[in-house]
Coordinates of C-alpha atoms in Angstrom, one line a residue:
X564 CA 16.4 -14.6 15.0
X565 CA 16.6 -17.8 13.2
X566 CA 16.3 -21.4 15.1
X567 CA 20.8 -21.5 14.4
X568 CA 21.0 -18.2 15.4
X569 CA 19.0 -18.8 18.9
X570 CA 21.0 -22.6 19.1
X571 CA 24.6 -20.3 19.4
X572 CA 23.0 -17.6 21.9
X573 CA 22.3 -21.0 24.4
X574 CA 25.9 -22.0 23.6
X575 CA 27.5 -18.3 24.1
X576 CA 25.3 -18.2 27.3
X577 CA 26.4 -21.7 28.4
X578 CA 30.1 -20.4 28.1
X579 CA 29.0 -17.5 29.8
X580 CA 27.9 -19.3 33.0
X581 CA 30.9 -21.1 32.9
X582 CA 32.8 -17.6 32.9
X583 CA 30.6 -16.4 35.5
X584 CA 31.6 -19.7 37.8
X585 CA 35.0 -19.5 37.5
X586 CA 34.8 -15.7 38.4
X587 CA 33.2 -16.2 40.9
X588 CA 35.6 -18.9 42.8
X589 CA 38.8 -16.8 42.0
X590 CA 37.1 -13.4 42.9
X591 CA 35.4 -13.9 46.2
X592 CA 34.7 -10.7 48.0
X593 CA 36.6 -10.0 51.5
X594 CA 34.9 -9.6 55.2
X595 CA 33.8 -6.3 55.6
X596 CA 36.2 -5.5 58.5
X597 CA 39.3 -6.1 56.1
X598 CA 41.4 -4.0 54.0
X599 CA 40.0 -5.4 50.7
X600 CA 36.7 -5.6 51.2
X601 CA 36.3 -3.5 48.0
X602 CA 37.0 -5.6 44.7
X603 CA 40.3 -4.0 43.2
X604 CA 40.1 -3.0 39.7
X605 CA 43.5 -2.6 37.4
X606 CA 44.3 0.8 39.1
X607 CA 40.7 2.6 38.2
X608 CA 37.2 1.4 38.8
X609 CA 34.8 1.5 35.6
X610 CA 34.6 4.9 34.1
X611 CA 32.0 6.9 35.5
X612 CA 29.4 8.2 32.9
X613 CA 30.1 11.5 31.7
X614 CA 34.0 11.1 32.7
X615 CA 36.1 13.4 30.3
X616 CA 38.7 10.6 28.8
X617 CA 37.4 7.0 28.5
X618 CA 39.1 4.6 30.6
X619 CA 40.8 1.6 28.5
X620 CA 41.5 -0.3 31.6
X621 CA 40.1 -4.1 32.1
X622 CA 38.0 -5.3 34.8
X623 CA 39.6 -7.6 37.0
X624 CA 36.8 -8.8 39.8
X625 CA 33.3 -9.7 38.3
X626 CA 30.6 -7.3 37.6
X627 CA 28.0 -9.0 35.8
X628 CA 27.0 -7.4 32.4
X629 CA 28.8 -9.8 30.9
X630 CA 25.4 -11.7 31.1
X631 CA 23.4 -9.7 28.9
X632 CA 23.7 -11.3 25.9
X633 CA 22.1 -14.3 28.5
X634 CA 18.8 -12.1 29.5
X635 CA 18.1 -11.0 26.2
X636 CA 18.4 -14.6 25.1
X637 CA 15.8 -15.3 27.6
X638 CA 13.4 -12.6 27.1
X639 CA 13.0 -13.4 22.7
X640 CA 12.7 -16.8 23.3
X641 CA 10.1 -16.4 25.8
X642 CA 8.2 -13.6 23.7
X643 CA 9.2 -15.4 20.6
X644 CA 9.3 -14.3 16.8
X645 CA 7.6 -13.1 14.1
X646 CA 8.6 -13.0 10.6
X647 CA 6.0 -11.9 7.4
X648 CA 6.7 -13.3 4.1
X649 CA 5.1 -12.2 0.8
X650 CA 4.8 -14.6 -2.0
X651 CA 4.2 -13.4 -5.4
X652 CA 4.5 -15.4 -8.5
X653 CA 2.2 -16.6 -11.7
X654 CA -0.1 -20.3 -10.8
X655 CA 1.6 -23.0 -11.3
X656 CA 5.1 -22.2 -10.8
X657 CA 5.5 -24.4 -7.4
X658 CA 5.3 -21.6 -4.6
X659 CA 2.9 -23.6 -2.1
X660 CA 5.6 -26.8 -2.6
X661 CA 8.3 -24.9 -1.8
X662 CA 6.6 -23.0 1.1
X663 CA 6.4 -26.6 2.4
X664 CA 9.6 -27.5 1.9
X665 CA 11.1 -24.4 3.2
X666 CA 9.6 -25.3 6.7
X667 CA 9.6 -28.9 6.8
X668 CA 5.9 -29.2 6.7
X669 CA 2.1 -29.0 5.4
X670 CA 2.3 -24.9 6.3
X671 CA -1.2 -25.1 3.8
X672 CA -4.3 -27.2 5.2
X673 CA -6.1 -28.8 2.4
X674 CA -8.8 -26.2 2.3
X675 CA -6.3 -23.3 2.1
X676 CA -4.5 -24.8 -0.6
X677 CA -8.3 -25.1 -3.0
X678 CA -8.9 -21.8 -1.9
X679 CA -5.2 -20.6 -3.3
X680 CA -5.7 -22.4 -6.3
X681 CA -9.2 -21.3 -7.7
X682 CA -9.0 -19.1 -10.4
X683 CA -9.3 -15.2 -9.6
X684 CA -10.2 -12.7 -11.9
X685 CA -8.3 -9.7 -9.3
X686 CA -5.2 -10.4 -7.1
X687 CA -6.3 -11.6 -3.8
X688 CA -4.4 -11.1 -0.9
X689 CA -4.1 -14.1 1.5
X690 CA -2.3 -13.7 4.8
X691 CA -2.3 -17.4 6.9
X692 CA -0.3 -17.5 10.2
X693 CA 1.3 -20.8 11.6
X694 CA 2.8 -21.1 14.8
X695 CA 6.5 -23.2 14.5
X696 CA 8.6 -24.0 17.2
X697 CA 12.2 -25.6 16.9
X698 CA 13.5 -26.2 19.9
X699 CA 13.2 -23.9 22.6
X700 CA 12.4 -21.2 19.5
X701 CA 8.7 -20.5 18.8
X702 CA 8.0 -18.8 15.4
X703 CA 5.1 -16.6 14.5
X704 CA 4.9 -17.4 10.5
X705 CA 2.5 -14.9 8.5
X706 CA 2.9 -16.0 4.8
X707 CA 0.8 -13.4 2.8
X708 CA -0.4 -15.2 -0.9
X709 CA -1.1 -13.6 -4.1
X710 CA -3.4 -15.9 -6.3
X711 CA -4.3 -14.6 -9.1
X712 CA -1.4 -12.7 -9.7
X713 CA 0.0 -12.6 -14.0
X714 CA -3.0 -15.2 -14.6
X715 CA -5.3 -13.2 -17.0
X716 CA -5.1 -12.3 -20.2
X717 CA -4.7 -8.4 -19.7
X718 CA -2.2 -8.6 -16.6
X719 CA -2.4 -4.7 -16.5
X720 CA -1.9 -2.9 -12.9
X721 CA -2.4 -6.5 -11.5
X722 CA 0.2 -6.0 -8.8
X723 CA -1.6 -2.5 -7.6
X724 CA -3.5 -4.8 -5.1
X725 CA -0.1 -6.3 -3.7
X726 CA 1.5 -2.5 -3.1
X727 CA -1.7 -1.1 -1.0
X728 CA -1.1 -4.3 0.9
X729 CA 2.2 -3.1 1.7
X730 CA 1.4 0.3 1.8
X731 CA -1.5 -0.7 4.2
X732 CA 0.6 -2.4 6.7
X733 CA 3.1 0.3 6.8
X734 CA 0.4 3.4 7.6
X735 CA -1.3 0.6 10.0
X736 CA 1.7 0.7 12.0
X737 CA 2.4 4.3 11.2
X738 CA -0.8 5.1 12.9
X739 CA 0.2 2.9 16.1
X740 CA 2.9 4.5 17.2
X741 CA 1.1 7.5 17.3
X742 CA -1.6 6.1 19.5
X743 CA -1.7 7.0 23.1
X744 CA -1.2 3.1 24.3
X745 CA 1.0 1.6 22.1
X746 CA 1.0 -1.4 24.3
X747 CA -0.3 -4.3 21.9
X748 CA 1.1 -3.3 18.3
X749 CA 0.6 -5.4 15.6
X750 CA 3.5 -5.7 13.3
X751 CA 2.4 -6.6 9.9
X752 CA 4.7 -5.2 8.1
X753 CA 6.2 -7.4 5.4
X754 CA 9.7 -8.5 5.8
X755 CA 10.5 -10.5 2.9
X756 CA 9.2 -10.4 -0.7
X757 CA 10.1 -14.1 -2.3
X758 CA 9.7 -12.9 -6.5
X759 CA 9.0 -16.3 -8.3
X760 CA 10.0 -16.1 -11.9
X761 CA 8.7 -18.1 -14.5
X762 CA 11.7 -20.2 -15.8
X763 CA 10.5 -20.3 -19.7
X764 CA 11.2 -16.6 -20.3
X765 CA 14.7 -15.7 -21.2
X766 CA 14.7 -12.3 -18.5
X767 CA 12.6 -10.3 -16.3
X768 CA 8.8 -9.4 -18.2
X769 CA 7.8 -6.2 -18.9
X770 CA 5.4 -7.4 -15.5
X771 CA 7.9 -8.5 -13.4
X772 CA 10.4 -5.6 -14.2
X773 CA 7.3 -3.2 -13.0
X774 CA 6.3 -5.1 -10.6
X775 CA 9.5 -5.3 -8.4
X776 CA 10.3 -1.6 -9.5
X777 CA 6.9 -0.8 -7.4
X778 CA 8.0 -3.0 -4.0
X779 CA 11.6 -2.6 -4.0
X780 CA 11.8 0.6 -1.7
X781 CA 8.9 -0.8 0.1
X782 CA 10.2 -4.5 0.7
X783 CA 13.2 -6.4 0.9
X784 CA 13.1 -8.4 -2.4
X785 CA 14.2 -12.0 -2.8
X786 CA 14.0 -13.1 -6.6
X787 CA 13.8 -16.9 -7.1
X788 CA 13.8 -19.0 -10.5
X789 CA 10.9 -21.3 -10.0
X790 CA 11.0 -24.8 -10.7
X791 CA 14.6 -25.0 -11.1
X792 CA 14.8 -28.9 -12.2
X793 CA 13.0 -28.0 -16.0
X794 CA 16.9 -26.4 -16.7
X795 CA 20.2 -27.6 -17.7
X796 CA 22.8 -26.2 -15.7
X797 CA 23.9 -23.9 -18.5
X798 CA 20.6 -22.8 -19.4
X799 CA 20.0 -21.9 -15.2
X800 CA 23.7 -20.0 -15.4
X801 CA 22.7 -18.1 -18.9
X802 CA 19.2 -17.2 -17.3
X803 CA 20.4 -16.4 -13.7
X804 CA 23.3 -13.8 -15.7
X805 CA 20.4 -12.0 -17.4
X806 CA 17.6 -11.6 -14.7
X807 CA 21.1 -10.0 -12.7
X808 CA 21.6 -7.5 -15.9
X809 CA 17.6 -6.7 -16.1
X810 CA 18.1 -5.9 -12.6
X811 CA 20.7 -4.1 -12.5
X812 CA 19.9 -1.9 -15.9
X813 CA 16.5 -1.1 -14.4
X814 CA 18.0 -0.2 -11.1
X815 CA 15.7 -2.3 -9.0
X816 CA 17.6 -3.1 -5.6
X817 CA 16.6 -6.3 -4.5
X818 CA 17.9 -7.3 -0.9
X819 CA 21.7 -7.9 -0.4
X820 CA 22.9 -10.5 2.0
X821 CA 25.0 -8.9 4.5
X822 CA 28.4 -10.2 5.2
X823 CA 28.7 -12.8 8.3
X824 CA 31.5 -11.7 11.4
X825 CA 31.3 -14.6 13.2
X826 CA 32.5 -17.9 12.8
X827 CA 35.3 -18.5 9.5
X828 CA 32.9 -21.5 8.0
X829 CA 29.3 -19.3 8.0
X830 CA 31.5 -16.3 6.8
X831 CA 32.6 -18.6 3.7
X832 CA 29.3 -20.6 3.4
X833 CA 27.6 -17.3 3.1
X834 CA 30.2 -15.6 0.7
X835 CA 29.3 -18.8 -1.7
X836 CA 25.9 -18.2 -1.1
X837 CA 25.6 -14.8 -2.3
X838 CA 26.9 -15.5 -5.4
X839 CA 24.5 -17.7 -6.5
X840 CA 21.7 -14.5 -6.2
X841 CA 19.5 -14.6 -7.9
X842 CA 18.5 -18.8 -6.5
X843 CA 17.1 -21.0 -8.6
X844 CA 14.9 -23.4 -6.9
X845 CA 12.6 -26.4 -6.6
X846 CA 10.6 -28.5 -3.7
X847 CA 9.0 -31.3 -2.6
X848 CA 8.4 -33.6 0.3
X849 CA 8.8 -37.0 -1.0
X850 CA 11.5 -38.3 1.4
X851 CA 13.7 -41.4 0.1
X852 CA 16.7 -43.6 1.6
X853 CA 19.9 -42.3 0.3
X854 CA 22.6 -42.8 2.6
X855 CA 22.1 -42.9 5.8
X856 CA 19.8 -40.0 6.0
X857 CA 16.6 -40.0 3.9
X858 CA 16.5 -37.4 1.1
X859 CA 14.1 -35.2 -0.3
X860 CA 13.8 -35.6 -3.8
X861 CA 11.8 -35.1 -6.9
X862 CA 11.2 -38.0 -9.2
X863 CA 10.8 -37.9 -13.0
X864 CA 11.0 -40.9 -15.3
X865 CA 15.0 -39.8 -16.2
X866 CA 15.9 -39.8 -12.5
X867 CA 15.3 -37.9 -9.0
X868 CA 16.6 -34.3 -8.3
X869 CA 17.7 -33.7 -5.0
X870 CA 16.4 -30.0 -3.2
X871 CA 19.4 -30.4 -0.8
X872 CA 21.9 -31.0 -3.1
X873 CA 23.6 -27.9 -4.0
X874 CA 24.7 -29.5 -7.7
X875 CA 21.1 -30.0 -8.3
X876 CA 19.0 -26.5 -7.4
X877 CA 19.9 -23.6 -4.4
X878 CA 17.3 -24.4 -2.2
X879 CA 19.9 -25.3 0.7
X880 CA 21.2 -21.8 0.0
X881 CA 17.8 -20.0 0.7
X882 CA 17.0 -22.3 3.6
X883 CA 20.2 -20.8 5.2
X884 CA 20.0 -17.3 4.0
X885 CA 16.3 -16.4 4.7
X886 CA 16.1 -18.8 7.9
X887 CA 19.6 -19.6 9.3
X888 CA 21.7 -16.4 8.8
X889 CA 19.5 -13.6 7.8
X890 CA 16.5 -13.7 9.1
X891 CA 16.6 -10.7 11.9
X892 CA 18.5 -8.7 9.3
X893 CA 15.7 -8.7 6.9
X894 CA 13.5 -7.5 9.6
X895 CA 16.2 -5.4 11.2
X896 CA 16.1 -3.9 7.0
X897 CA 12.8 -3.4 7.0
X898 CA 12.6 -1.4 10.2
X899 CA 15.4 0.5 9.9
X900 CA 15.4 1.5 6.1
X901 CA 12.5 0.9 4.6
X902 CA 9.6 1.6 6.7
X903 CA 11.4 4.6 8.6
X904 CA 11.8 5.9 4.8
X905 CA 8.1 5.3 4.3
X906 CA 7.5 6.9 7.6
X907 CA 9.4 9.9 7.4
X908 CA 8.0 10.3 3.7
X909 CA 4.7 10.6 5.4
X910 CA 5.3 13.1 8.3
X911 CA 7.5 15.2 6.0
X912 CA 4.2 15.4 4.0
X913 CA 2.2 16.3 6.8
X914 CA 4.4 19.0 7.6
X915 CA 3.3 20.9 4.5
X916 CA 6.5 22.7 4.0
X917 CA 9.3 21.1 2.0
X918 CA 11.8 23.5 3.1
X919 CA 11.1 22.3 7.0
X920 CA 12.0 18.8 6.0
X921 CA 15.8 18.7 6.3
X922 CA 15.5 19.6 10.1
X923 CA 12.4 17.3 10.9
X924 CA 14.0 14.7 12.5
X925 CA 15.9 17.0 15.0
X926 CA 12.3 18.5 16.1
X927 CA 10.6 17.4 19.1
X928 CA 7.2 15.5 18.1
X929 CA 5.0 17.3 20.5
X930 CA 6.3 20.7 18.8
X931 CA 6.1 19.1 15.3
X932 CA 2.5 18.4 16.2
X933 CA 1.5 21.5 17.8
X934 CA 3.2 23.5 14.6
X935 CA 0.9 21.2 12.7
X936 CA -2.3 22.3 14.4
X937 CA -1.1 25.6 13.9
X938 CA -0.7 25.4 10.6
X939 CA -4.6 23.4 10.4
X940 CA -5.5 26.4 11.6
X941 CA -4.1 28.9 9.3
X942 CA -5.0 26.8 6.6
X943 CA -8.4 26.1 7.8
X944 CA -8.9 30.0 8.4
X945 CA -7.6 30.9 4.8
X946 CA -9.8 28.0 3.6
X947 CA -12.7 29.6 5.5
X948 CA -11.8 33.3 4.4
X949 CA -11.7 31.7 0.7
X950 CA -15.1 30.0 1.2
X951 CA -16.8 33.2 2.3
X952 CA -15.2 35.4 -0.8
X953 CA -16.6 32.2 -3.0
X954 CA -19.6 32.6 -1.1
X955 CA -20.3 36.0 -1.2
X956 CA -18.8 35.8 -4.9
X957 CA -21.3 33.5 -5.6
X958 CA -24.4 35.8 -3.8
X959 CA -23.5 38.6 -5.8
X960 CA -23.5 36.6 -9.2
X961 CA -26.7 35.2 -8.3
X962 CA -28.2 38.2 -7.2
X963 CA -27.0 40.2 -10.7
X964 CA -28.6 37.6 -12.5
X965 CA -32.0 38.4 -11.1
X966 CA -31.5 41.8 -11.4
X967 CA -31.1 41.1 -14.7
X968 CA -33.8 38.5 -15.1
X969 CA -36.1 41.1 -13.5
X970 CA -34.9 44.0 -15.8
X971 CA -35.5 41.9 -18.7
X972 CA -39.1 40.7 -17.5
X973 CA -40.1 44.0 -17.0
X974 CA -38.8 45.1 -20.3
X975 CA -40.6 42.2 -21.9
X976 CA -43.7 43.6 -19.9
X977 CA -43.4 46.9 -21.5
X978 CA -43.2 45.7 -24.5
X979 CA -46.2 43.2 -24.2
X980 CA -47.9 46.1 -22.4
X981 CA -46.8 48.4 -25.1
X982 CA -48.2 45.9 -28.0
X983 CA -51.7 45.6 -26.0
X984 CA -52.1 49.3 -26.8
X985 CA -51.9 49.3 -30.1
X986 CA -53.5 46.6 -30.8
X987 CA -56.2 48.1 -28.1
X988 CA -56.2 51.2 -30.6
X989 CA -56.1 49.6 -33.5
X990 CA -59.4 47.2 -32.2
X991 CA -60.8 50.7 -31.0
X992 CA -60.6 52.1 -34.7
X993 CA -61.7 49.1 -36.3
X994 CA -64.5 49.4 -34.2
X995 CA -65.5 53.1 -35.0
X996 CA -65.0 52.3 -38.9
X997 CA -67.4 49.2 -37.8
X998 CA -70.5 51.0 -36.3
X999 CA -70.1 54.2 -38.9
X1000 CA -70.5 51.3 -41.8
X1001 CA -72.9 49.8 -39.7
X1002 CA -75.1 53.1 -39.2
X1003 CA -74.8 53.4 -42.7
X1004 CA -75.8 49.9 -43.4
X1005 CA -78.7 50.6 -41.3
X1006 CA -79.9 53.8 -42.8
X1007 CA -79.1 52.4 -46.3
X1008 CA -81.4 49.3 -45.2
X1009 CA -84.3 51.6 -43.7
X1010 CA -84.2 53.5 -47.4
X1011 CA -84.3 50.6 -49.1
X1012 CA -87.0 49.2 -47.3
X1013 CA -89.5 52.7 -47.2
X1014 CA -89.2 52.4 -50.9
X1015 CA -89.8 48.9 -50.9
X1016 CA -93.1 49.6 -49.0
X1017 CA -94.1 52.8 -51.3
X1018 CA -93.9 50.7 -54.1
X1019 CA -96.2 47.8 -52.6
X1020 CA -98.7 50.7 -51.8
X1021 CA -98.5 52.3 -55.1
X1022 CA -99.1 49.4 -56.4
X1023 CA -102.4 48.0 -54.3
X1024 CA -103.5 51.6 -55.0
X1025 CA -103.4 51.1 -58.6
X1026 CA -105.4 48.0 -58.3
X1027 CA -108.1 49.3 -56.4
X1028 CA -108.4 52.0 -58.9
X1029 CA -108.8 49.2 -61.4
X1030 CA -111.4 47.8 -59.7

């Protein structure tokens, strides 16, 4: 609920009391000892619950749920709001000046702001919370940054980082609810995607067309034409008709503004509003005296642009859309749509079984989870049963190969065992052949040397005969 929205809840309450008042002087209950002691309704009381025709029959005396509109009033702004914004646009295009612009304030310290602006190799993600309060309206503010975001040279799956974000905060949640105490929940979900697009290109990149085709179903999507003041007013119409074809041809659904029931002037202001989707913007904090009021402007050498003035850029407009008028609907969106989509996505995979999945939201959760242990169980069983076959698959393989391992030893042992012999006999024979050669070596020798001696005697015989 936005800080307008929460200003005509105190005046319907207000009017309210006044209702209540008056009721109360004109309806005064009687004694109990008279007739009318009972306030008299026009011929039937309230319809009971569960009655079989509904009554169509007004109230008459007061009753008091006419004040409900009153205690809810009082119990959001005493809890108060929170609202998650996601920035994501190229350096340099003017997202932290129009962040401050947007709320009417330095949202980024100093040190925040050198952090944002140092170059990054990656996309960071960099949630900072503020806490606003306008009026009696306090405002939890998480603005979630992506620096380094289309900044490198090969841009290639750079916005992977900003969807697990998203996709983060959604199972975050996702696994909340399913905690026993769901007393303290954190909702980080992101409510609002503001798409900065660079105005020198003539449509949507190749990077911002994928970009937004990954976050559309996950995140209400909010394109914006950076730096607005750089184009004439033809150039911002030709540009503004393009991006709305790029869109449209690549079927990415950014966020509608819904249609206003309440008063005529907010119905008309927002019809006009609408049509200038997708906004072309600018910001700044200078403030100068215009008028009675001082203006924020922008100041260039050829003149000042105005933010507020509608002839100049559509900031007013997002101002009023995002914060004034549609604000709770973007959350309400986001809830509703977006992360029950992502949420039934995620039990209907758990279930396991596609054709289940057209009659899981009619099941009770405490039989969907006891189905799903059941079907652990199966599963882990067959998983089991399918481990032991691999197993025992497995033993027997192993156990064939050392059969054959062993076989093949033992054949090689044979073999070797086989060749030992021969060569065994073949040494054996050699060996004969050796010592008969050798015996005959030996008597051949033992001849040779008896004649060898019968000669020397014969021949010291001879001499002595001589002699």
């Amino acid at each position: 609920m936005s800080a307008a929205a929460a200003i005509h809840s105190v005046n319907h309450s207000a009017t309210v009391t006044d209702l209540k008042s008056q009721r109360l002087k004109t309806d005064k209950p009687h004694a109990m000892g008279d007739n009318d002691s009972t306030p008299q309704m026009n011929g039937k009381g309230p319809q009971p619950i569960g009655s079989s025709t509904p009554t169509a029959s007004l109230i008459t005396g007061y009753v008091g749920f006419d004040t409900l509109p009153n205690q809810i009033f009082r119990k959001v702004t005493r809890s108060g709001f929170k609202f998650n914004v996601m920035v994501v646009g190229q350096s340099g295009l003017g997202k932290t000046t129009f962040l401050n612009s947007l709320f009417a304030g330095e949202i980024y310290g100093e040190d925040t702001r050198a952090r944002l602006h140092q170059f990054h190799k990656t996309v960071v993600i960099e949630p900072h919370t503020v806490h606003l309060k306008e009026g009696k309206v306090t405002l939890e503010l998480t603005l979630i940054d992506t620096p380094g975001y289309a900044d490198s040279l090969d841009n290639l799956g750079c916005w992977k980082n900003i969807i697990e974000y998203v996709d983060e905060q959604l199972e975050n949640f996702l696994n909340s609810e399913a905690q026993v105490n769901r007393d303290e929940i954190c909702d980080n979900r992101v409510h609002s995607c503001l798409y900065f697009i660079s105005p020198n290109s003539h449509c949507l990149r190749p990077l911002d067309v994928e970009c937004m085709k990954q976050l559309h179903k996950k995140v209400n999507i909010i394109p914006l034409i950076a730096k607005a003041d750089t184009l004439t007013p033809e150039e911002c119409a030709n540009l503004k008709q393009r991006i709305s074809n790029d869109l449209k041809k690549h079927s990415i659904d950014v966020y509608e503004f819904p249609e206003l029931y309440e008063e005529e002037d907010d119905k008309l202001t927002n019809e006009s509003y609408k049509k200038r989707v997708p906004f072309a913007v600018c910001g700044s904090l200078d403030l100068t005296k215009r008028g009675e009021k001082p203006k924020r402007v922008r100041r260039y050498k050829w003149g000042t642009v105005e933010i507020d003035n509608l002839e100049h850029c559509d900031f007013l407009c997002v101002r009023a859309m995002l914060l004034s008028y549609h604000m709770q609907d973007l959350k309400d969106r986001t809830i509703n749509k977006l992360y029950e989509s992502y949420r039934k996505q995620k039990l209907s995979k758990a279930t396991g079984d596609s054709r289940k999945n057209a009659s899981f939201d009619s099941k009770n959760p405490i039989g969907i989870l006891e189905e799903e242990r059941k079907n652990h169980d199966l599963k882990f069983k067959k998983m089991e049963q399918d481990m032991q076959r691999l197993f025992d698959k497995k033993v027997q393989e192993k156990l064939k190969h050392i059969q054959d391992s062993e076989n093949e030893l033992k054949a090689k042992h044979e073999q070797i065992k086989k060749n030992l012999d021969e060569q065994t006999k073949d040494l054996e024979e050699k060996r004969r052949q050796f010592e008969k050669e050798k015996a005959a070596f030996e008597a051949d020798r033992k001849s040779t040397m008896d004649d060898l001696k019968s000669n020397d005697q014969k021949k010291k015989d001879k001499k002595k005969g001589i002699f």
